[in-house]
PDB file of C-alpha atoms in Angstrom:
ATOM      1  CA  UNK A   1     -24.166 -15.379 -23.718  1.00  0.00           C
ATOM      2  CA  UNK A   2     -21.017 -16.730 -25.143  1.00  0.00           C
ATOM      3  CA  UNK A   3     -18.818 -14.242 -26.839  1.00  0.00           C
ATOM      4  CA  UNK A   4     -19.158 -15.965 -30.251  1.00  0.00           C
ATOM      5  CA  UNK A   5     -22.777 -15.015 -30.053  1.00  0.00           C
ATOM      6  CA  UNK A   6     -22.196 -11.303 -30.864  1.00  0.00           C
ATOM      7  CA  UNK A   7     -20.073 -11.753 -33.750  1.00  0.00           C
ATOM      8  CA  UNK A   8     -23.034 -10.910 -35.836  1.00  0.00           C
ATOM      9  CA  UNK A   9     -24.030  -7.995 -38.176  1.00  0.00           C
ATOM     10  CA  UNK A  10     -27.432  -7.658 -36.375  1.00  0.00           C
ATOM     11  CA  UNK A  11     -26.056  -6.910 -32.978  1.00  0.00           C
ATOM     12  CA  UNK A  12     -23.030  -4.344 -33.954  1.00  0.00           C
ATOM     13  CA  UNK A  13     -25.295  -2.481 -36.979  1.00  0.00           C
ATOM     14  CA  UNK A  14     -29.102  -2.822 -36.092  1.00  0.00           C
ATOM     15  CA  UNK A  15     -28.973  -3.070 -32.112  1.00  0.00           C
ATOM     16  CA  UNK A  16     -26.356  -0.016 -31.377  1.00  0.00           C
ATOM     17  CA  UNK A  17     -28.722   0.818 -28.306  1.00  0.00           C
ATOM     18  CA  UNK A  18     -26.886  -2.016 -26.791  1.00  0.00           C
ATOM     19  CA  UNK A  19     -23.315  -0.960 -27.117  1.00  0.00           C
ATOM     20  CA  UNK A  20     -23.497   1.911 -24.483  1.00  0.00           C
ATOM     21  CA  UNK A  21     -22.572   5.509 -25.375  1.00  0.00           C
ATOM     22  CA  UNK A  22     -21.455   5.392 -28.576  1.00  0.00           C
ATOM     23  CA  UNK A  23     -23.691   8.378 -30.274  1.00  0.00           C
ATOM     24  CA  UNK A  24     -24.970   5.705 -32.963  1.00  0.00           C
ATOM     25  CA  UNK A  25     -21.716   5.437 -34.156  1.00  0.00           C
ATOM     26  CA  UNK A  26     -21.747   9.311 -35.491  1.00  0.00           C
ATOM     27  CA  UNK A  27     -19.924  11.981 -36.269  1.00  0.00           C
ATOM     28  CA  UNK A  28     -20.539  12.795 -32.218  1.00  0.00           C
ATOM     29  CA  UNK A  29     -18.771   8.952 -31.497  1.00  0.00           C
ATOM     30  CA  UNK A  30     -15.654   9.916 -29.446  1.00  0.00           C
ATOM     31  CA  UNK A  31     -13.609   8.399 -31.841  1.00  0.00           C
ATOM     32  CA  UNK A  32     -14.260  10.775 -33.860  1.00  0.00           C
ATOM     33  CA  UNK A  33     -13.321  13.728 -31.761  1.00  0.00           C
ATOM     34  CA  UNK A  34     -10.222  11.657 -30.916  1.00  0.00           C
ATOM     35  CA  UNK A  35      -9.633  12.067 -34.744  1.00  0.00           C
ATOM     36  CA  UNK A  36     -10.145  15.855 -34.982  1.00  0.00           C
ATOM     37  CA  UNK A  37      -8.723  16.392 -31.889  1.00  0.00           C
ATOM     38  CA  UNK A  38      -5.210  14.485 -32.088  1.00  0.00           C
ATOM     39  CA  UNK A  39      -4.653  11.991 -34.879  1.00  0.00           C
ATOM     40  CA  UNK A  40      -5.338  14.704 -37.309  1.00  0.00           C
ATOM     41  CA  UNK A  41      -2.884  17.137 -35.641  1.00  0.00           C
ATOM     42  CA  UNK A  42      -0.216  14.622 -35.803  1.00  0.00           C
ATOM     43  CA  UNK A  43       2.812  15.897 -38.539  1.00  0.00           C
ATOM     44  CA  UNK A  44       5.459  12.882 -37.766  1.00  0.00           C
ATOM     45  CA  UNK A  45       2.437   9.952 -39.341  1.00  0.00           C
ATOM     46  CA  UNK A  46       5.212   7.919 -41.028  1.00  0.00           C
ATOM     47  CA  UNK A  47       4.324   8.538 -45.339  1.00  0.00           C
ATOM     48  CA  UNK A  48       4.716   4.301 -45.697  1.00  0.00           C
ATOM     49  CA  UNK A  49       2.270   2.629 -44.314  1.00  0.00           C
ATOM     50  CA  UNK A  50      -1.272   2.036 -44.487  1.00  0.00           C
ATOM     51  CA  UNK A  51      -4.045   3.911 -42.652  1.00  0.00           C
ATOM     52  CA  UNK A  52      -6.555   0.903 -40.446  1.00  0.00           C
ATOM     53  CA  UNK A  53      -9.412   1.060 -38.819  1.00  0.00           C
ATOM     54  CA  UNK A  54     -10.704  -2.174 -37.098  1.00  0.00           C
ATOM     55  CA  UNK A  55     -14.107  -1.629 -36.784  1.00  0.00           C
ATOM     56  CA  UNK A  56     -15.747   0.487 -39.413  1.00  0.00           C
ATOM     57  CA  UNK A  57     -19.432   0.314 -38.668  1.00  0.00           C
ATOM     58  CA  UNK A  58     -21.629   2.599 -40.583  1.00  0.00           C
ATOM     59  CA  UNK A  59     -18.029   4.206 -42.077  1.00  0.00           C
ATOM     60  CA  UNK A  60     -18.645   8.202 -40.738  1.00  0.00           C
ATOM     61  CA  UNK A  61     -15.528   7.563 -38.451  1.00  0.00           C
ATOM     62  CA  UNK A  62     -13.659   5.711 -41.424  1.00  0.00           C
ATOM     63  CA  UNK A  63     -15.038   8.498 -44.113  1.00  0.00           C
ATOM     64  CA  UNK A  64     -13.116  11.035 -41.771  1.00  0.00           C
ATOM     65  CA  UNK A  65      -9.688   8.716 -42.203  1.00  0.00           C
ATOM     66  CA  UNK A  66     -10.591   8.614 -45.821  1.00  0.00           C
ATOM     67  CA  UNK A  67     -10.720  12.151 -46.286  1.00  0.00           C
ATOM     68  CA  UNK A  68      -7.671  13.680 -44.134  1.00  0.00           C
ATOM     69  CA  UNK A  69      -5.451  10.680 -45.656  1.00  0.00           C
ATOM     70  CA  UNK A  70      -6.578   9.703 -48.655  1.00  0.00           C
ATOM     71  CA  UNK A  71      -9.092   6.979 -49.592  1.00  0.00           C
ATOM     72  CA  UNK A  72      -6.426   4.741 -51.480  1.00  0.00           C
ATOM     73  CA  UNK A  73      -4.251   4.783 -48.217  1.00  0.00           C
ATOM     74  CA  UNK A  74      -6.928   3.935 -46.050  1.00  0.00           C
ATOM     75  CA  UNK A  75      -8.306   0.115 -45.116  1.00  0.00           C
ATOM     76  CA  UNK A  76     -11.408  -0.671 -42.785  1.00  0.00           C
ATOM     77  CA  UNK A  77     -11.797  -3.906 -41.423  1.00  0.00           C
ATOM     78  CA  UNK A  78     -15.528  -4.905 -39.764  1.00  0.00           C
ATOM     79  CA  UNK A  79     -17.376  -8.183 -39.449  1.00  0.00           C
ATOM     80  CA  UNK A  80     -19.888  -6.732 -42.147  1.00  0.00           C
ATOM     81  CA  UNK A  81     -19.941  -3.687 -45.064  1.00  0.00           C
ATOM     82  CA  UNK A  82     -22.977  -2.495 -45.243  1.00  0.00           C
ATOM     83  CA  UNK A  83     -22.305   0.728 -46.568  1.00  0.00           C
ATOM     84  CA  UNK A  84     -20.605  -1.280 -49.245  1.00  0.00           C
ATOM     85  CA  UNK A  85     -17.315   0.997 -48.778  1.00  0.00           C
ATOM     86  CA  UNK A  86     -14.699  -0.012 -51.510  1.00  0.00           C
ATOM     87  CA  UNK A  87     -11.893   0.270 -48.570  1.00  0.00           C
ATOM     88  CA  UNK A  88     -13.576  -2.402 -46.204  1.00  0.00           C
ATOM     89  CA  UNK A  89     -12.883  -5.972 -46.044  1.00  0.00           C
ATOM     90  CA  UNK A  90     -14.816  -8.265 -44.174  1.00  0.00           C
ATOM     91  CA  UNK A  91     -12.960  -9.955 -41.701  1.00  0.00           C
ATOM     92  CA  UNK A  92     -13.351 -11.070 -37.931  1.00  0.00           C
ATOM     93  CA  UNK A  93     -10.383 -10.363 -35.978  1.00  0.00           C
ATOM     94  CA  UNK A  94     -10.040 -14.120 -34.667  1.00  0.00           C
ATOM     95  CA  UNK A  95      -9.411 -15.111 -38.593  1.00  0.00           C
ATOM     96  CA  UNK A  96      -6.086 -12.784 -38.286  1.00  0.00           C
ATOM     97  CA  UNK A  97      -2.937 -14.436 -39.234  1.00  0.00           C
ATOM     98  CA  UNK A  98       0.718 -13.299 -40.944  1.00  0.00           C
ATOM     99  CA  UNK A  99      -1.252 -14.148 -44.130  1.00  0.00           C
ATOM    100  CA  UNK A 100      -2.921 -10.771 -43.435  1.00  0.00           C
ATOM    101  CA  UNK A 101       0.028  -8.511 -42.680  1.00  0.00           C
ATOM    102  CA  UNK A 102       0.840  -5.386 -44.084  1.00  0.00           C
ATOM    103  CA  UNK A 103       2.729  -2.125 -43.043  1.00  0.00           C
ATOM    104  CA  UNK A 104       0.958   0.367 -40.964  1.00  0.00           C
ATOM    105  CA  UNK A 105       1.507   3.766 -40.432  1.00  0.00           C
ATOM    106  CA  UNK A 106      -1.342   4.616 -38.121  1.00  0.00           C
ATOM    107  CA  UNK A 107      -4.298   1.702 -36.861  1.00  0.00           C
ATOM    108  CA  UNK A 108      -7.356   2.205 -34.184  1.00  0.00           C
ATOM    109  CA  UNK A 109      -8.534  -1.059 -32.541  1.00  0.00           C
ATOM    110  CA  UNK A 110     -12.488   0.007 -32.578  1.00  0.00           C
ATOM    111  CA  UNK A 111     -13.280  -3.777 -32.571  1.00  0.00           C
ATOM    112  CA  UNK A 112     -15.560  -4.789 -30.935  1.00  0.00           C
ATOM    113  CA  UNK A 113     -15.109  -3.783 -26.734  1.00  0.00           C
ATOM    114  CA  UNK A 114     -13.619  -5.384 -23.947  1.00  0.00           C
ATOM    115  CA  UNK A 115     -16.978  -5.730 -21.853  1.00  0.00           C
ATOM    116  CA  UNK A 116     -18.571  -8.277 -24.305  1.00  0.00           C
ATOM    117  CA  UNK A 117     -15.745  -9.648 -27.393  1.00  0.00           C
ATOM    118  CA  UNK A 118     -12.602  -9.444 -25.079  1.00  0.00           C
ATOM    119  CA  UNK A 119     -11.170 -12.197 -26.970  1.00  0.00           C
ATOM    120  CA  UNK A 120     -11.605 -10.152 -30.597  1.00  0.00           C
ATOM    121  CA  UNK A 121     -10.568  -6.993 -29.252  1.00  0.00           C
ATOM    122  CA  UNK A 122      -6.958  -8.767 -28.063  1.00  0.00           C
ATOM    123  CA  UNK A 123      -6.586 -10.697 -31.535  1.00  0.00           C
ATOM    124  CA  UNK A 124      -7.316  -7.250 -32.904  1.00  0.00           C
ATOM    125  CA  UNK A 125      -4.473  -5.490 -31.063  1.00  0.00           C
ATOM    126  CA  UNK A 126      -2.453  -8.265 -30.959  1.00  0.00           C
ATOM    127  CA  UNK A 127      -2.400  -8.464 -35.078  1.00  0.00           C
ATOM    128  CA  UNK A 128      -2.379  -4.703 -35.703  1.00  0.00           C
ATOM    129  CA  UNK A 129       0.342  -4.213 -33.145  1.00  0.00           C
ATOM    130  CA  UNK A 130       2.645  -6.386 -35.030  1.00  0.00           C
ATOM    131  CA  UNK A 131       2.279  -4.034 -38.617  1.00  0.00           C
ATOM    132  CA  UNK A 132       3.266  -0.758 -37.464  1.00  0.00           C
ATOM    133  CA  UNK A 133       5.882   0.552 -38.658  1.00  0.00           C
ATOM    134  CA  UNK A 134       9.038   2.413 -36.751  1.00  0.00           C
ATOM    135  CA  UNK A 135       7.549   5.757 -35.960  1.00  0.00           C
ATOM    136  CA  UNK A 136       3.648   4.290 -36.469  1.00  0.00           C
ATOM    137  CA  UNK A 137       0.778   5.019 -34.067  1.00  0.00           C
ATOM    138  CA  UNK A 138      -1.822   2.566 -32.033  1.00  0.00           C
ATOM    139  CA  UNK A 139      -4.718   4.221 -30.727  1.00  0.00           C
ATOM    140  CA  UNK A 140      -6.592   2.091 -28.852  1.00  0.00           C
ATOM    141  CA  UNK A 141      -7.565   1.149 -25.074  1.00  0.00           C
ATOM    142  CA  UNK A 142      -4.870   1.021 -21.881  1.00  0.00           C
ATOM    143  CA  UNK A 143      -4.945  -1.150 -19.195  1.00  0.00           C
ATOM    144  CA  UNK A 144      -7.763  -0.028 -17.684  1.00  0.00           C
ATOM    145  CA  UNK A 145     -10.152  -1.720 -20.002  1.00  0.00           C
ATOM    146  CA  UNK A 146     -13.031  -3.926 -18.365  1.00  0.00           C
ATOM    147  CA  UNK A 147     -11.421  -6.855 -19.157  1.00  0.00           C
ATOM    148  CA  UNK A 148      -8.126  -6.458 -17.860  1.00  0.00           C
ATOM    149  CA  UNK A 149      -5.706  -7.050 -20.449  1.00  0.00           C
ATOM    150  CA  UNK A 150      -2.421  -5.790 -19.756  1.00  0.00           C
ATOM    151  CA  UNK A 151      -2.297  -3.642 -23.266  1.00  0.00           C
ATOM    152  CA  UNK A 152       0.404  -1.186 -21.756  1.00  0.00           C
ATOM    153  CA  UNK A 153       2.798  -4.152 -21.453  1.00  0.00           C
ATOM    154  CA  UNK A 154       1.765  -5.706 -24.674  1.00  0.00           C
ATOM    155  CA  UNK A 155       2.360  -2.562 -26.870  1.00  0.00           C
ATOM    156  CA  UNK A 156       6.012  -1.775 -24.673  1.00  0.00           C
ATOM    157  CA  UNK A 157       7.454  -5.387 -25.841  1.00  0.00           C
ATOM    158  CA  UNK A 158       6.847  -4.548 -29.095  1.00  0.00           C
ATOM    159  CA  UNK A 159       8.422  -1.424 -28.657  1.00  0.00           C
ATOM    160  CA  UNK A 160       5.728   0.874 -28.221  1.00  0.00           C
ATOM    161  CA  UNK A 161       6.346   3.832 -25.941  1.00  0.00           C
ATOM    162  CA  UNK A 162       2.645   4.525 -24.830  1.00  0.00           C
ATOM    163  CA  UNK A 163       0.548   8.088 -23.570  1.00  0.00           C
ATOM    164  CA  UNK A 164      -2.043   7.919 -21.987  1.00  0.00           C
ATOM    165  CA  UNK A 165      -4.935  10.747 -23.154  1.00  0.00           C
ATOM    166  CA  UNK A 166      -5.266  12.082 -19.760  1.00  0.00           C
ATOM    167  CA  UNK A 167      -1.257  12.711 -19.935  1.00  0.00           C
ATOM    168  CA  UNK A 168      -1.886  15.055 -23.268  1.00  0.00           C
ATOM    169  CA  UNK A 169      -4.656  17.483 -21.236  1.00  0.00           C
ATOM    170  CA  UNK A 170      -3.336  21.145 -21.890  1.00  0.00           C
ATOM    171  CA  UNK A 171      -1.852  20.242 -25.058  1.00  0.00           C
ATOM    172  CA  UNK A 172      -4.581  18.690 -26.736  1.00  0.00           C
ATOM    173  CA  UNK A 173      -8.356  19.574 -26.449  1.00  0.00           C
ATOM    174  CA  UNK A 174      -9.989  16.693 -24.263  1.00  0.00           C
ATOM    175  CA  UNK A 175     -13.022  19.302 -23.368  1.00  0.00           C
ATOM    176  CA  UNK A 176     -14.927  17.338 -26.073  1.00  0.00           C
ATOM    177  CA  UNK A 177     -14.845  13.749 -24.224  1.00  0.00           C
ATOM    178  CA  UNK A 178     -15.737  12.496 -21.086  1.00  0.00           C
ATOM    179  CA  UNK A 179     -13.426  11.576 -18.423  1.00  0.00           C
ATOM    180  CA  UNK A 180     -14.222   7.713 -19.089  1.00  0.00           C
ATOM    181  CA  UNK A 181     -12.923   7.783 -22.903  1.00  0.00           C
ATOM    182  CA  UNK A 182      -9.924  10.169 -21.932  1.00  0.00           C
ATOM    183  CA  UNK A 183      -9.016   7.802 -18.918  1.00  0.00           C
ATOM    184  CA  UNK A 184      -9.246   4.648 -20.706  1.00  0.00           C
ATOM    185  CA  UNK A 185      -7.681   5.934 -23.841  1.00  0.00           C
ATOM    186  CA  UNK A 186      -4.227   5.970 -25.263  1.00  0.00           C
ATOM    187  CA  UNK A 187      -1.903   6.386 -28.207  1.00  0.00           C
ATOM    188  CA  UNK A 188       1.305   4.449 -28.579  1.00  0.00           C
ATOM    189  CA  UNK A 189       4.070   5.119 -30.911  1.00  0.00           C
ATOM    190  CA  UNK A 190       6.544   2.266 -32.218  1.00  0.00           C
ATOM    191  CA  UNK A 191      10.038   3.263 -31.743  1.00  0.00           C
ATOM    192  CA  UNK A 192      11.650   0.244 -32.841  1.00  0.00           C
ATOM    193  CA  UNK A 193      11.062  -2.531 -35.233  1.00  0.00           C
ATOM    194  CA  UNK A 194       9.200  -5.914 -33.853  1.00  0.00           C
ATOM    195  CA  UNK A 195      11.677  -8.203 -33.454  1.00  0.00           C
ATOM    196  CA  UNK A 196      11.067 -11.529 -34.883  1.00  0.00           C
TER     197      UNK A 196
END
């Protein structure tokens, strides 16, 4: 199958037996730990700046955002809504342009995955990347994502200093994910503004 074939609603909310270990998308996704576990303990989230999650599913992950930040702060982005959440628009990541941009404070690329829409998760990043703000956060995939993309590099030449989950063992809880997410995982903060 072509990538373009699983940009559809049926595949990413009826047939979520397909997308590996992803706990249905609930409140036991890793994400969600992620969430609890670090995001949440943050204190230096810049106030300006929207809250994004790209990829909002059934919302339980987005809900959480919602709630800790504030629903007015917070914006979901998903090929479908159908939750019908008043803070997600429907948009697919290759549809991205400047005519979308806005400031971000904190975003999570939860688009798609690299094994099967590569080329959405990078337009994802890619996009998202470029709205953070000086002092924002990117929590998303490193470079050891299936498909290869060199995300480390990407996020440092837009002046991103990255760490990688396994790197925060013994000062955040990781007990609660397996060695796969933590591995694969990392959060990047912008230290200086994009240069255009």
């Amino acid at each position: 199958m072509k990538e373009s074939d699983y940009y559809n609603e049926k595949f990413w909310f009826e047939q979520v037996h397909l997308h590996g270990d992803v706990e249905n998308y609930s409140e036991s996704y890793y994400a969600c730990k992620i969430y609890e576990d670090l995001i949440f303990k943050l204190t230096d989230i810049p106030k300006c700046g929207f809250i994004l999650l790209m990829g909002t599913n059934n919302c339980v992950g987005f809900d959480m955002l919602c709630e800790f930040f504030g629903r007015d702060r917070c914006v979901g982005f998903d090929i479908a809504n159908p939750k019908n959440h008043d803070r997600v628009r429907i948009k697919n990541a290759l549809d991205l342009s400047t005519k979308d941009n806005f400031d971000l404070a904190f975003v999570h690329n939860d688009i798609g995955s690299f094994p099967i829409t590569p080329i959405a998760k990078w337009a994802a990043q890619d996009w998202a990347a470029k709205n953070v703000v000086p002092g924002g956060y990117f929590l998303g995939r490193n470079n050891f994502n299936v498909a290869k993309y060199p995300l480390e590099q990407h996020l440092d030449r837009l002046g991103f200093t990255n760490t990688h989950l396994l790197g925060l063992q013994g000062f955040i809880d990781c007990s609660r994910l397996n060695n796969e997410v933590v591995e694969g995982h990392m959060i990047s903060k912008r230290n200086r503004p994009l240069f255009k």
